[in-house]
């Protein structure tokens, strides 16, 4: 028999002196002789256990869950919480939501639209479309009509073409605003026009002005305090914009009949290229349409049927300019500047050379 007298059960007193045992944090009790989680009485331990009340939200997808679906309080304290995961953007999502940004020169490391298109297996080429083609055709018809009127009448649409060419090239290369480079290229075009008028429309004025402006652009870039890479990029863009704007002055050096035939052929070719056709078919249709327009315009001038060759040659150069203006995901502003001007500017050398050969 047990010799010890029976002792009455004493209720739990939280202020009573406890034996020296390892202490435990709430929810991580010491498993010893004291019963449930370091307390003698499980019912008394519940008043010190954190109770889960109210609505909760799951951090993974931010969906509201009910208290019945909440995790166990003891397990929730012990279980490490993983950081919320951001869902990946779908393939057709907006570029800004997926972290993509526009192409820049200032060191933006985010993926550009053109790089994203290449990574997804899509073409980074976007053609200007019918509206820029209509503006190109309008400007080409103005050149053709002005050439039939006289030299100084031709000068008006030519200056517009040269200004849009210089601005469009800088925008096509992602450099905007670039007022100094655009002003320098346009000033070179005006200097070439003045030299052509002063020299009796000699093509040597174009070459001389081009050489002087390349040297001027080099000197200005050497005096710049920008980074070497940015200076080289600015130099190439300035030289190319100046060269295209100056070379467009070839319409002023060419014969009036050649300008009329070539400008009409470019206008028809660009409109045909904007038709919703496959690219190879569209190119063939454009060249054939330009040759037919050259024959029709040649009947009005002294070129006759030889206008077909001039029209096809001018159209081939214009399609090259059209392709350049379509490269690397250009913006709408590029389409209405470079997309309008580059086909006509690129066709100017062919109009001059073929006009001299076929005359």
mmCIF file of C-alpha atoms in Angstrom:
data_model
loop_
_atom_site.group_PDB
_atom_site.id
_atom_site.type_symbol
_atom_site.label_atom_id
_atom_site.label_comp_id
_atom_site.label_asym_id
_atom_site.label_seq_id
_atom_site.Cartn_x
_atom_site.Cartn_y
_atom_site.Cartn_z
ATOM 1 C CA UNK A 1 0.000 0.000 0.000
ATOM 2 C CA UNK A 2 0.963 3.516 -0.496
ATOM 3 C CA UNK A 3 1.973 5.046 2.816
ATOM 4 C CA UNK A 4 1.723 8.596 1.646
ATOM 5 C CA UNK A 5 -1.515 10.399 2.529
ATOM 6 C CA UNK A 6 -3.811 11.514 -0.223
ATOM 7 C CA UNK A 7 -3.359 15.137 -1.100
ATOM 8 C CA UNK A 8 -6.230 17.173 -2.507
ATOM 9 C CA UNK A 9 -5.909 18.409 -6.050
ATOM 10 C CA UNK A 10 -4.806 22.001 -6.192
ATOM 11 C CA UNK A 11 -5.817 24.268 -9.086
ATOM 12 C CA UNK A 12 -3.174 25.723 -11.282
ATOM 13 C CA UNK A 13 -1.785 29.010 -10.055
ATOM 14 C CA UNK A 14 0.160 30.921 -12.718
ATOM 15 C CA UNK A 15 1.998 32.939 -10.028
ATOM 16 C CA UNK A 16 3.138 29.931 -8.064
ATOM 17 C CA UNK A 17 6.858 29.235 -7.861
ATOM 18 C CA UNK A 18 7.684 26.670 -10.474
ATOM 19 C CA UNK A 19 10.542 24.188 -10.360
ATOM 20 C CA UNK A 20 13.671 25.092 -12.222
ATOM 21 C CA UNK A 21 13.087 23.472 -15.581
ATOM 22 C CA UNK A 22 14.107 24.527 -19.108
ATOM 23 C CA UNK A 23 11.828 27.282 -20.242
ATOM 24 C CA UNK A 24 10.054 27.132 -23.566
ATOM 25 C CA UNK A 25 8.562 29.663 -25.879
ATOM 26 C CA UNK A 26 4.778 29.687 -26.324
ATOM 27 C CA UNK A 27 3.874 26.933 -28.703
ATOM 28 C CA UNK A 28 7.251 25.170 -28.214
ATOM 29 C CA UNK A 29 6.842 23.654 -24.757
ATOM 30 C CA UNK A 30 9.331 21.459 -23.024
ATOM 31 C CA UNK A 31 8.249 17.866 -23.163
ATOM 32 C CA UNK A 32 8.924 16.725 -19.624
ATOM 33 C CA UNK A 33 7.017 15.767 -16.516
ATOM 34 C CA UNK A 34 4.709 18.761 -16.683
ATOM 35 C CA UNK A 35 2.371 17.441 -19.294
ATOM 36 C CA UNK A 36 1.070 19.340 -22.295
ATOM 37 C CA UNK A 37 3.546 21.856 -23.744
ATOM 38 C CA UNK A 38 5.181 22.767 -20.415
ATOM 39 C CA UNK A 39 1.890 23.192 -18.505
ATOM 40 C CA UNK A 40 0.425 20.830 -15.976
ATOM 41 C CA UNK A 41 -3.158 21.439 -16.989
ATOM 42 C CA UNK A 42 -3.999 21.267 -20.748
ATOM 43 C CA UNK A 43 -7.134 23.339 -20.193
ATOM 44 C CA UNK A 44 -5.156 26.039 -18.459
ATOM 45 C CA UNK A 45 -2.579 25.962 -21.249
ATOM 46 C CA UNK A 46 -5.224 26.935 -23.780
ATOM 47 C CA UNK A 47 -5.624 30.361 -22.243
ATOM 48 C CA UNK A 48 -1.970 31.051 -23.020
ATOM 49 C CA UNK A 49 -2.109 29.633 -26.513
ATOM 50 C CA UNK A 50 -2.596 32.102 -29.359
ATOM 51 C CA UNK A 51 -6.026 31.679 -30.898
ATOM 52 C CA UNK A 52 -6.609 32.159 -34.655
ATOM 53 C CA UNK A 53 -9.512 34.553 -35.170
ATOM 54 C CA UNK A 54 -10.890 36.594 -38.053
ATOM 55 C CA UNK A 55 -10.432 36.291 -41.790
ATOM 56 C CA UNK A 56 -7.114 35.326 -43.315
ATOM 57 C CA UNK A 57 -5.540 35.642 -46.718
ATOM 58 C CA UNK A 58 -3.258 33.163 -48.348
ATOM 59 C CA UNK A 59 -0.073 34.942 -49.434
ATOM 60 C CA UNK A 60 0.546 32.925 -52.550
ATOM 61 C CA UNK A 61 -2.422 34.069 -54.573
ATOM 62 C CA UNK A 62 -4.046 36.660 -52.264
ATOM 63 C CA UNK A 63 -7.340 34.787 -52.145
ATOM 64 C CA UNK A 64 -9.522 35.164 -49.070
ATOM 65 C CA UNK A 65 -9.993 32.022 -47.042
ATOM 66 C CA UNK A 66 -12.325 31.267 -44.180
ATOM 67 C CA UNK A 67 -11.197 30.654 -40.565
ATOM 68 C CA UNK A 68 -12.061 26.981 -40.977
ATOM 69 C CA UNK A 69 -9.492 26.736 -43.782
ATOM 70 C CA UNK A 70 -6.780 28.521 -41.800
ATOM 71 C CA UNK A 71 -3.730 26.475 -40.770
ATOM 72 C CA UNK A 72 -3.290 25.143 -37.272
ATOM 73 C CA UNK A 73 -1.887 27.835 -34.928
ATOM 74 C CA UNK A 74 0.833 25.574 -33.603
ATOM 75 C CA UNK A 75 1.911 24.531 -37.089
ATOM 76 C CA UNK A 76 1.619 28.044 -38.482
ATOM 77 C CA UNK A 77 4.196 29.324 -35.984
ATOM 78 C CA UNK A 78 6.646 26.533 -36.603
ATOM 79 C CA UNK A 79 6.329 26.360 -40.403
ATOM 80 C CA UNK A 80 8.581 28.812 -42.286
ATOM 81 C CA UNK A 81 6.729 31.066 -44.680
ATOM 82 C CA UNK A 82 7.987 31.220 -48.245
ATOM 83 C CA UNK A 83 7.992 34.578 -50.032
ATOM 84 C CA UNK A 84 5.094 35.237 -52.401
ATOM 85 C CA UNK A 85 5.705 34.293 -55.989
ATOM 86 C CA UNK A 86 4.914 36.772 -58.759
ATOM 87 C CA UNK A 87 3.080 35.145 -61.651
ATOM 88 C CA UNK A 88 4.837 35.245 -64.999
ATOM 89 C CA UNK A 89 3.311 37.516 -67.649
ATOM 90 C CA UNK A 90 1.611 35.705 -70.533
ATOM 91 C CA UNK A 91 3.006 35.887 -74.021
ATOM 92 C CA UNK A 92 0.389 38.352 -75.238
ATOM 93 C CA UNK A 93 0.627 40.655 -72.207
ATOM 94 C CA UNK A 94 1.542 44.307 -72.419
ATOM 95 C CA UNK A 95 5.255 45.036 -72.744
ATOM 96 C CA UNK A 96 5.340 47.312 -69.714
ATOM 97 C CA UNK A 97 3.767 44.642 -67.472
ATOM 98 C CA UNK A 98 6.341 42.047 -68.532
ATOM 99 C CA UNK A 99 9.285 44.327 -67.819
ATOM 100 C CA UNK A 100 10.102 45.303 -71.350
ATOM 101 C CA UNK A 101 11.040 48.835 -72.281
ATOM 102 C CA UNK A 102 11.855 50.894 -75.331
ATOM 103 C CA UNK A 103 15.239 50.845 -76.971
ATOM 104 C CA UNK A 104 17.537 53.455 -75.479
ATOM 105 C CA UNK A 105 21.119 54.587 -75.792
ATOM 106 C CA UNK A 106 21.546 55.437 -72.108
ATOM 107 C CA UNK A 107 22.251 51.905 -70.886
ATOM 108 C CA UNK A 108 18.800 50.491 -70.216
ATOM 109 C CA UNK A 109 19.361 46.791 -69.617
ATOM 110 C CA UNK A 110 15.723 45.793 -70.033
ATOM 111 C CA UNK A 111 14.738 43.795 -73.086
ATOM 112 C CA UNK A 112 13.577 45.871 -76.026
ATOM 113 C CA UNK A 113 10.564 45.039 -78.162
ATOM 114 C CA UNK A 114 12.790 43.958 -81.035
ATOM 115 C CA UNK A 115 14.828 41.627 -78.804
ATOM 116 C CA UNK A 116 11.643 40.203 -77.361
ATOM 117 C CA UNK A 117 10.314 39.560 -80.871
ATOM 118 C CA UNK A 118 13.509 37.728 -81.836
ATOM 119 C CA UNK A 119 13.414 35.667 -78.638
ATOM 120 C CA UNK A 120 9.825 34.644 -79.377
ATOM 121 C CA UNK A 121 10.652 33.747 -82.962
ATOM 122 C CA UNK A 122 8.835 36.716 -84.482
ATOM 123 C CA UNK A 123 10.199 39.155 -87.029
ATOM 124 C CA UNK A 124 11.337 42.573 -85.710
ATOM 125 C CA UNK A 125 10.277 44.131 -89.019
ATOM 126 C CA UNK A 126 7.130 46.276 -89.110
ATOM 127 C CA UNK A 127 6.351 47.890 -92.448
ATOM 128 C CA UNK A 128 5.022 51.461 -92.454
ATOM 129 C CA UNK A 129 1.662 50.661 -94.007
ATOM 130 C CA UNK A 130 -0.713 52.462 -96.328
ATOM 131 C CA UNK A 131 -0.884 55.901 -94.671
ATOM 132 C CA UNK A 132 2.882 56.601 -94.843
ATOM 133 C CA UNK A 133 2.865 55.149 -98.357
ATOM 134 C CA UNK A 134 0.146 57.622 -99.324
ATOM 135 C CA UNK A 135 2.247 60.501 -97.961
ATOM 136 C CA UNK A 136 5.263 59.223 -99.895
ATOM 137 C CA UNK A 137 3.179 59.060 -103.055
ATOM 138 C CA UNK A 138 1.888 62.589 -102.470
ATOM 139 C CA UNK A 139 5.392 63.946 -101.958
ATOM 140 C CA UNK A 140 6.601 62.065 -105.045
ATOM 141 C CA UNK A 141 3.832 63.515 -107.189
ATOM 142 C CA UNK A 142 4.712 66.986 -105.895
ATOM 143 C CA UNK A 143 8.324 66.421 -106.938
ATOM 144 C CA UNK A 144 7.228 65.226 -110.383
ATOM 145 C CA UNK A 145 4.905 68.183 -110.953
ATOM 146 C CA UNK A 146 7.412 70.720 -109.597
ATOM 147 C CA UNK A 147 10.183 69.347 -111.823
ATOM 148 C CA UNK A 148 7.994 69.949 -114.845
ATOM 149 C CA UNK A 149 7.480 73.562 -113.736
ATOM 150 C CA UNK A 150 11.086 74.528 -113.110
ATOM 151 C CA UNK A 151 14.148 74.320 -110.882
ATOM 152 C CA UNK A 152 13.031 76.698 -108.157
ATOM 153 C CA UNK A 153 9.608 75.080 -107.998
ATOM 154 C CA UNK A 154 11.327 71.729 -107.456
ATOM 155 C CA UNK A 155 13.278 73.246 -104.588
ATOM 156 C CA UNK A 156 10.178 73.569 -102.360
ATOM 157 C CA UNK A 157 9.162 69.865 -102.052
ATOM 158 C CA UNK A 158 12.840 68.897 -102.107
ATOM 159 C CA UNK A 159 13.580 70.923 -98.962
ATOM 160 C CA UNK A 160 10.629 69.259 -97.227
ATOM 161 C CA UNK A 161 11.964 65.847 -98.249
ATOM 162 C CA UNK A 162 15.433 66.644 -96.916
ATOM 163 C CA UNK A 163 14.139 67.891 -93.563
ATOM 164 C CA UNK A 164 11.963 64.815 -93.013
ATOM 165 C CA UNK A 165 14.861 62.578 -94.046
ATOM 166 C CA UNK A 166 17.237 64.035 -91.449
ATOM 167 C CA UNK A 167 14.649 63.870 -88.656
ATOM 168 C CA UNK A 168 13.469 60.380 -89.565
ATOM 169 C CA UNK A 169 16.947 58.883 -89.575
ATOM 170 C CA UNK A 170 17.706 60.038 -86.047
ATOM 171 C CA UNK A 171 14.352 58.771 -84.805
ATOM 172 C CA UNK A 172 14.895 55.453 -86.558
ATOM 173 C CA UNK A 173 18.157 55.030 -84.630
ATOM 174 C CA UNK A 174 16.472 55.709 -81.291
ATOM 175 C CA UNK A 175 18.091 59.121 -80.825
ATOM 176 C CA UNK A 176 15.342 61.568 -79.969
ATOM 177 C CA UNK A 177 15.356 64.437 -79.414
ATOM 178 C CA UNK A 178 18.568 65.099 -81.351
ATOM 179 C CA UNK A 179 18.098 68.699 -82.402
ATOM 180 C CA UNK A 180 21.755 69.411 -83.067
ATOM 181 C CA UNK A 181 22.218 66.349 -85.278
ATOM 182 C CA UNK A 182 18.996 67.008 -87.193
ATOM 183 C CA UNK A 183 19.907 70.666 -87.634
ATOM 184 C CA UNK A 184 23.387 69.709 -88.845
ATOM 185 C CA UNK A 185 22.054 67.211 -91.380
ATOM 186 C CA UNK A 186 19.416 69.612 -92.658
ATOM 187 C CA UNK A 187 21.990 72.408 -92.880
ATOM 188 C CA UNK A 188 24.161 70.147 -95.006
ATOM 189 C CA UNK A 189 21.236 69.531 -97.353
ATOM 190 C CA UNK A 190 20.596 73.257 -97.690
ATOM 191 C CA UNK A 191 24.291 73.869 -98.343
ATOM 192 C CA UNK A 192 24.266 71.207 -101.059
ATOM 193 C CA UNK A 193 21.188 72.764 -102.686
ATOM 194 C CA UNK A 194 22.827 76.172 -102.660
ATOM 195 C CA UNK A 195 26.018 74.719 -104.133
ATOM 196 C CA UNK A 196 24.005 72.983 -106.856
ATOM 197 C CA UNK A 197 22.244 76.180 -107.835
ATOM 198 C CA UNK A 198 25.500 78.143 -107.777
ATOM 199 C CA UNK A 199 27.367 75.590 -109.896
ATOM 200 C CA UNK A 200 24.707 75.125 -112.535
ATOM 201 C CA UNK A 201 23.382 71.884 -110.963
ATOM 202 C CA UNK A 202 26.741 70.121 -111.108
ATOM 203 C CA UNK A 203 26.851 66.803 -109.169
ATOM 204 C CA UNK A 204 30.294 67.725 -107.885
ATOM 205 C CA UNK A 205 28.566 70.123 -105.489
ATOM 206 C CA UNK A 206 26.902 67.161 -103.767
ATOM 207 C CA UNK A 207 30.172 65.288 -103.322
ATOM 208 C CA UNK A 208 32.001 68.386 -102.093
ATOM 209 C CA UNK A 209 29.314 69.242 -99.562
ATOM 210 C CA UNK A 210 29.192 65.665 -98.351
ATOM 211 C CA UNK A 211 32.956 65.623 -97.698
ATOM 212 C CA UNK A 212 32.861 68.914 -95.808
ATOM 213 C CA UNK A 213 29.925 67.810 -93.666
ATOM 214 C CA UNK A 214 31.539 64.505 -92.729
ATOM 215 C CA UNK A 215 34.598 66.416 -91.515
ATOM 216 C CA UNK A 216 32.406 68.905 -89.644
ATOM 217 C CA UNK A 217 30.466 66.137 -87.917
ATOM 218 C CA UNK A 218 33.751 64.470 -86.908
ATOM 219 C CA UNK A 219 35.092 67.669 -85.364
ATOM 220 C CA UNK A 220 31.891 68.313 -83.435
ATOM 221 C CA UNK A 221 31.804 64.797 -82.022
ATOM 222 C CA UNK A 222 35.447 64.981 -80.956
ATOM 223 C CA UNK A 223 34.612 68.053 -78.892
ATOM 224 C CA UNK A 224 31.757 66.266 -77.160
ATOM 225 C CA UNK A 225 32.122 65.248 -73.507
ATOM 226 C CA UNK A 226 29.949 62.153 -73.847
ATOM 227 C CA UNK A 227 31.165 58.577 -73.455
ATOM 228 C CA UNK A 228 33.266 57.187 -76.334
ATOM 229 C CA UNK A 229 30.561 54.724 -77.343
ATOM 230 C CA UNK A 230 27.903 57.428 -77.408
ATOM 231 C CA UNK A 231 30.163 59.746 -79.395
ATOM 232 C CA UNK A 232 30.794 57.065 -81.999
ATOM 233 C CA UNK A 233 27.091 56.258 -82.227
ATOM 234 C CA UNK A 234 26.236 59.932 -82.572
ATOM 235 C CA UNK A 235 28.914 60.396 -85.215
ATOM 236 C CA UNK A 236 27.599 57.551 -87.363
ATOM 237 C CA UNK A 237 24.005 58.735 -87.041
ATOM 238 C CA UNK A 238 24.935 62.324 -87.900
ATOM 239 C CA UNK A 239 27.016 61.324 -90.907
ATOM 240 C CA UNK A 240 24.306 58.983 -92.219
ATOM 241 C CA UNK A 241 21.528 61.547 -91.750
ATOM 242 C CA UNK A 242 23.598 64.246 -93.445
ATOM 243 C CA UNK A 243 24.542 61.938 -96.298
ATOM 244 C CA UNK A 244 20.950 60.909 -96.975
ATOM 245 C CA UNK A 245 19.658 64.470 -96.841
ATOM 246 C CA UNK A 246 22.459 65.702 -99.113
ATOM 247 C CA UNK A 247 22.112 62.817 -101.569
ATOM 248 C CA UNK A 248 18.398 63.616 -101.874
ATOM 249 C CA UNK A 249 19.587 66.766 -103.634
ATOM 250 C CA UNK A 250 20.229 64.521 -106.619
ATOM 251 C CA UNK A 251 16.724 65.387 -107.789
ATOM 252 C CA UNK A 252 17.937 68.944 -108.231
ATOM 253 C CA UNK A 253 20.944 67.785 -110.243
ATOM 254 C CA UNK A 254 18.998 65.371 -112.465
ATOM 255 C CA UNK A 255 17.160 66.252 -115.658
ATOM 256 C CA UNK A 256 13.584 67.416 -115.232
ATOM 257 C CA UNK A 257 12.154 64.536 -117.284
ATOM 258 C CA UNK A 258 14.076 61.975 -115.240
ATOM 259 C CA UNK A 259 12.764 63.494 -112.004
ATOM 260 C CA UNK A 260 9.201 63.350 -113.273
ATOM 261 C CA UNK A 261 9.424 59.715 -114.346
ATOM 262 C CA UNK A 262 11.365 58.568 -111.301
ATOM 263 C CA UNK A 263 9.157 60.322 -108.746
ATOM 264 C CA UNK A 264 5.970 58.933 -110.334
ATOM 265 C CA UNK A 265 7.469 55.438 -110.380
ATOM 266 C CA UNK A 266 8.434 55.647 -106.697
ATOM 267 C CA UNK A 267 4.956 56.842 -105.764
ATOM 268 C CA UNK A 268 3.320 53.902 -107.543
ATOM 269 C CA UNK A 269 5.857 51.381 -106.211
ATOM 270 C CA UNK A 270 5.380 52.391 -102.574
ATOM 271 C CA UNK A 271 1.604 52.229 -102.863
ATOM 272 C CA UNK A 272 1.807 48.768 -104.412
ATOM 273 C CA UNK A 273 4.243 47.660 -101.704
ATOM 274 C CA UNK A 274 1.723 48.630 -99.009
ATOM 275 C CA UNK A 275 -0.901 46.231 -100.377
ATOM 276 C CA UNK A 276 -1.697 43.244 -98.113
ATOM 277 C CA UNK A 277 0.299 40.706 -100.099
ATOM 278 C CA UNK A 278 3.140 38.309 -99.216
ATOM 279 C CA UNK A 279 6.485 40.060 -99.243
ATOM 280 C CA UNK A 280 7.986 38.374 -102.356
ATOM 281 C CA UNK A 281 4.789 38.903 -104.312
ATOM 282 C CA UNK A 282 4.508 42.478 -103.116
ATOM 283 C CA UNK A 283 8.066 43.290 -104.233
ATOM 284 C CA UNK A 284 7.468 41.865 -107.714
ATOM 285 C CA UNK A 285 4.166 43.686 -108.038
ATOM 286 C CA UNK A 286 5.827 46.936 -106.954
ATOM 287 C CA UNK A 287 8.607 46.675 -109.527
ATOM 288 C CA UNK A 288 6.183 45.808 -112.315
ATOM 289 C CA UNK A 289 3.874 48.655 -111.333
ATOM 290 C CA UNK A 290 6.814 51.068 -111.232
ATOM 291 C CA UNK A 291 7.950 49.959 -114.676
ATOM 292 C CA UNK A 292 4.449 50.500 -116.033
ATOM 293 C CA UNK A 293 4.263 53.922 -114.407
ATOM 294 C CA UNK A 294 7.648 54.744 -115.910
ATOM 295 C CA UNK A 295 6.392 53.914 -119.368
ATOM 296 C CA UNK A 296 3.272 56.027 -118.843
ATOM 297 C CA UNK A 297 5.269 58.990 -117.546
ATOM 298 C CA UNK A 298 7.849 58.514 -120.278
ATOM 299 C CA UNK A 299 5.186 59.028 -122.901
ATOM 300 C CA UNK A 300 4.509 62.472 -121.456
ATOM 301 C CA UNK A 301 8.222 63.335 -121.401
ATOM 302 C CA UNK A 302 10.992 62.704 -123.916
ATOM 303 C CA UNK A 303 12.106 59.402 -122.350
ATOM 304 C CA UNK A 304 9.440 57.272 -124.025
ATOM 305 C CA UNK A 305 9.588 53.535 -123.327
ATOM 306 C CA UNK A 306 13.006 53.872 -121.696
ATOM 307 C CA UNK A 307 11.117 55.293 -118.754
ATOM 308 C CA UNK A 308 10.323 51.682 -117.791
ATOM 309 C CA UNK A 309 13.983 51.030 -116.941
ATOM 310 C CA UNK A 310 14.303 54.298 -115.056
ATOM 311 C CA UNK A 311 11.096 53.625 -113.148
ATOM 312 C CA UNK A 312 12.155 50.074 -112.225
ATOM 313 C CA UNK A 313 15.601 51.243 -111.074
ATOM 314 C CA UNK A 314 14.198 54.067 -108.982
ATOM 315 C CA UNK A 315 11.616 51.699 -107.486
ATOM 316 C CA UNK A 316 14.297 49.154 -106.539
ATOM 317 C CA UNK A 317 16.196 51.810 -104.564
ATOM 318 C CA UNK A 318 12.956 53.048 -103.029
ATOM 319 C CA UNK A 319 12.102 49.566 -101.790
ATOM 320 C CA UNK A 320 15.501 49.396 -100.086
ATOM 321 C CA UNK A 321 14.721 52.635 -98.262
ATOM 322 C CA UNK A 322 11.281 51.273 -97.396
ATOM 323 C CA UNK A 323 12.886 48.172 -95.902
ATOM 324 C CA UNK A 324 15.322 50.230 -93.805
ATOM 325 C CA UNK A 325 12.441 52.259 -92.384
ATOM 326 C CA UNK A 326 10.730 49.005 -91.366
ATOM 327 C CA UNK A 327 13.623 47.615 -89.335
ATOM 328 C CA UNK A 328 13.787 46.931 -85.581
ATOM 329 C CA UNK A 329 10.234 47.618 -84.393
ATOM 330 C CA UNK A 330 10.034 51.287 -85.390
ATOM 331 C CA UNK A 331 7.460 53.577 -83.840
ATOM 332 C CA UNK A 332 4.569 55.346 -85.515
ATOM 333 C CA UNK A 333 6.624 58.529 -85.625
ATOM 334 C CA UNK A 334 9.362 56.673 -87.511
ATOM 335 C CA UNK A 335 6.842 55.440 -90.043
ATOM 336 C CA UNK A 336 5.623 58.973 -90.713
ATOM 337 C CA UNK A 337 9.146 60.400 -91.066
ATOM 338 C CA UNK A 338 11.685 57.822 -92.193
ATOM 339 C CA UNK A 339 8.967 55.654 -93.707
ATOM 340 C CA UNK A 340 7.820 58.565 -95.842
ATOM 341 C CA UNK A 341 11.169 60.094 -96.800
ATOM 342 C CA UNK A 342 13.644 57.217 -97.135
ATOM 343 C CA UNK A 343 12.098 55.652 -100.274
ATOM 344 C CA UNK A 344 12.335 58.953 -102.158
ATOM 345 C CA UNK A 345 15.755 59.854 -100.746
ATOM 346 C CA UNK A 346 17.216 56.461 -101.635
ATOM 347 C CA UNK A 347 15.873 56.701 -105.195
ATOM 348 C CA UNK A 348 17.568 60.063 -105.929
ATOM 349 C CA UNK A 349 20.949 58.613 -107.061
ATOM 350 C CA UNK A 350 19.226 56.158 -109.413
ATOM 351 C CA UNK A 351 17.113 58.952 -110.916
ATOM 352 C CA UNK A 352 20.209 61.030 -111.601
ATOM 353 C CA UNK A 353 22.388 58.205 -113.000
ATOM 354 C CA UNK A 354 19.696 56.523 -115.119
ATOM 355 C CA UNK A 355 18.468 59.911 -116.331
ATOM 356 C CA UNK A 356 21.943 60.739 -117.625
ATOM 357 C CA UNK A 357 22.353 57.304 -119.219
ATOM 358 C CA UNK A 358 18.944 57.143 -120.909
ATOM 359 C CA UNK A 359 18.788 60.768 -122.024
#
